[in-house]
Short mmCIF file of C-alpha atoms in Angstrom, two decimals:
data_model
loop_
_atom_site.label_atom_id
_atom_site.label_comp_id
_atom_site.label_asym_id
_atom_site.label_seq_id
_atom_site.Cartn_x
_atom_site.Cartn_y
_atom_site.Cartn_z
CA UNK A 77 -16.49 27.79 -95.13
CA UNK A 78 -15.22 24.71 -92.82
CA UNK A 79 -15.91 24.94 -89.06
CA UNK A 80 -13.39 27.17 -86.91
CA UNK A 81 -12.38 29.23 -90.34
CA UNK A 82 -12.29 33.07 -89.57
CA UNK A 83 -15.51 34.60 -89.46
CA UNK A 84 -15.68 38.35 -92.68
CA UNK A 85 -15.02 40.86 -89.75
CA UNK A 86 -11.97 38.50 -88.61
CA UNK A 87 -10.43 38.24 -91.86
CA UNK A 88 -10.84 42.24 -92.34
CA UNK A 89 -8.87 42.26 -88.96
CA UNK A 90 -6.18 39.45 -90.27
CA UNK A 91 -5.82 40.38 -94.32
CA UNK A 92 -4.12 43.58 -93.29
CA UNK A 93 -1.29 41.92 -91.57
CA UNK A 94 -0.45 39.22 -94.42
CA UNK A 95 1.83 39.89 -97.02
CA UNK A 96 1.60 40.21 -101.34
CA UNK A 97 2.23 37.37 -103.18
CA UNK A 98 5.70 38.25 -105.27
CA UNK A 99 3.09 38.68 -108.56
CA UNK A 100 0.41 41.22 -106.46
CA UNK A 101 -2.53 39.91 -104.30
CA UNK A 102 -2.60 35.67 -103.75
CA UNK A 103 -6.23 34.64 -104.88
CA UNK A 104 -6.79 32.02 -102.27
CA UNK A 105 -5.47 34.19 -99.33
CA UNK A 106 -8.01 33.59 -96.61
CA UNK A 107 -8.20 30.03 -97.97
CA UNK A 108 -4.31 29.53 -96.93
CA UNK A 109 -4.47 31.48 -93.81
CA UNK A 110 -7.59 29.42 -92.71
CA UNK A 111 -5.25 26.06 -93.56
CA UNK A 112 -2.87 26.93 -91.57
CA UNK A 113 -4.87 27.42 -88.48
CA UNK A 114 -6.22 24.17 -89.21
CA UNK A 115 -3.22 22.76 -88.89
CA UNK A 116 -1.92 24.21 -85.51
CA UNK A 117 -5.71 23.80 -84.17
CA UNK A 118 -5.85 19.82 -84.74
CA UNK A 119 -1.97 19.47 -84.09
CA UNK A 120 -1.65 17.25 -87.15
CA UNK A 121 0.60 16.77 -89.94
CA UNK A 122 1.31 19.02 -92.66
CA UNK A 123 0.47 16.03 -94.50
CA UNK A 124 -2.99 15.38 -93.29
CA UNK A 125 -4.43 19.22 -93.93
CA UNK A 126 -8.06 19.11 -95.60
CA UNK A 127 -7.92 18.81 -99.67
CA UNK A 128 -10.16 21.49 -99.30
CA UNK A 129 -7.77 23.95 -98.33
CA UNK A 130 -5.59 22.52 -101.29
CA UNK A 131 -2.34 20.92 -101.37
CA UNK A 132 -0.54 20.34 -98.36
CA UNK A 133 2.67 21.27 -99.45
CA UNK A 134 1.20 24.92 -101.45
CA UNK A 135 0.15 25.06 -97.55
CA UNK A 136 3.36 24.27 -95.92
CA UNK A 137 4.99 26.90 -98.57
CA UNK A 138 2.69 29.40 -97.20
CA UNK A 139 3.48 29.18 -93.50
CA UNK A 140 7.53 28.89 -93.82
CA UNK A 141 7.21 32.12 -96.22
CA UNK A 142 5.60 33.76 -93.69
CA UNK A 143 6.93 32.49 -91.06
CA UNK A 144 10.49 33.70 -92.23
CA UNK A 145 9.68 36.69 -93.30
CA UNK A 146 8.05 37.55 -89.42
CA UNK A 147 4.32 37.82 -90.40
CA UNK A 148 2.91 36.50 -87.92
CA UNK A 149 4.84 38.20 -84.98
CA UNK A 150 4.36 41.63 -87.25
CA UNK A 151 0.05 40.18 -87.19
CA UNK A 152 0.03 39.65 -83.42
CA UNK A 153 1.43 43.35 -82.37
CA UNK A 154 -1.34 43.64 -84.17
CA UNK A 155 -4.09 42.37 -82.91
CA UNK A 156 -2.78 43.42 -79.75
CA UNK A 157 -3.00 47.13 -80.98
CA UNK A 158 -6.29 46.98 -82.38
CA UNK A 159 -7.42 45.39 -79.35
CA UNK A 160 -6.02 48.04 -77.45
CA UNK A 161 -7.45 50.73 -79.87
CA UNK A 162 -11.19 49.16 -79.10
CA UNK A 163 -10.07 49.19 -75.30
CA UNK A 164 -10.92 45.31 -75.56
CA UNK A 165 -7.47 44.17 -73.70
CA UNK A 166 -8.04 41.43 -71.16
CA UNK A 167 -5.27 40.86 -69.03
CA UNK A 168 -6.82 37.94 -67.02
CA UNK A 169 -5.69 35.76 -70.44
CA UNK A 170 -2.44 36.73 -69.90
CA UNK A 171 -0.44 33.02 -69.57
CA UNK A 172 2.92 32.79 -67.91
CA UNK A 173 5.51 30.11 -68.80
CA UNK A 174 7.36 28.74 -65.46
CA UNK A 175 9.95 27.15 -67.65
CA UNK A 176 12.95 26.27 -65.69
CA UNK A 177 16.02 27.36 -67.79
CA UNK A 178 19.18 26.83 -66.86
CA UNK A 179 21.71 29.88 -67.33
CA UNK A 180 24.47 28.77 -69.62
CA UNK A 181 28.52 28.78 -67.85
CA UNK A 182 29.17 31.52 -69.25
CA UNK A 183 26.61 33.85 -68.12
CA UNK A 184 28.04 33.83 -64.27
CA UNK A 185 30.49 36.22 -64.58
CA UNK A 186 27.43 39.36 -64.59
CA UNK A 187 29.44 42.18 -62.48
CA UNK A 188 27.29 43.20 -59.06
CA UNK A 189 27.48 46.20 -56.77
CA UNK A 190 29.43 44.89 -53.67
CA UNK A 191 27.08 45.84 -51.45
CA UNK A 192 24.36 44.06 -53.72
CA UNK A 193 26.42 41.02 -53.69
CA UNK A 194 26.11 41.36 -49.96
CA UNK A 195 22.84 41.40 -49.38
CA UNK A 196 21.81 38.75 -51.54
CA UNK A 197 24.38 36.51 -49.98
CA UNK A 198 22.77 36.96 -46.66
CA UNK A 199 18.81 36.78 -48.19
CA UNK A 200 20.08 33.02 -49.45
CA UNK A 201 21.53 32.54 -46.25
CA UNK A 202 18.75 33.11 -43.91
CA UNK A 203 16.34 31.45 -46.53
CA UNK A 204 18.61 28.05 -46.58
CA UNK A 205 18.38 28.53 -42.83
CA UNK A 206 14.84 28.88 -42.99
CA UNK A 207 14.68 25.89 -45.13
CA UNK A 208 16.85 23.70 -43.33
CA UNK A 209 14.29 24.85 -40.20
CA UNK A 210 11.03 23.30 -42.22
CA UNK A 211 13.15 19.92 -42.67
CA UNK A 212 14.05 19.63 -39.49
CA UNK A 213 10.26 19.55 -38.06
CA UNK A 214 9.19 17.57 -40.66
#
């Protein structure tokens, strides 16, 4: 077992969510999963996956199949459910992305209650006024 590979306890949790092969169980499934995880931990190209995990193309093929089948989403949901069942959910680890995403111009046609629209426009005007006063004091 290489440094960073899943322990036996971790593997027991993960294995339940990984799909069977087309012809039955995959004999090196744990090694393939560890290889995919190693690649993402290292942040390297697929071709740099160590030979101890097998052929990089086999590892990449497994990743592609699992990604297309939604395996990683199911794995994440399953791990969250398992942690919740064990009362081990720690919301201190939640991360929120603060990326700004602009809406497409077609998204501007949303229907809004006229009263709500008036309140929103007043709030924007007040906010603009506060910002302008704040700039003037500098």
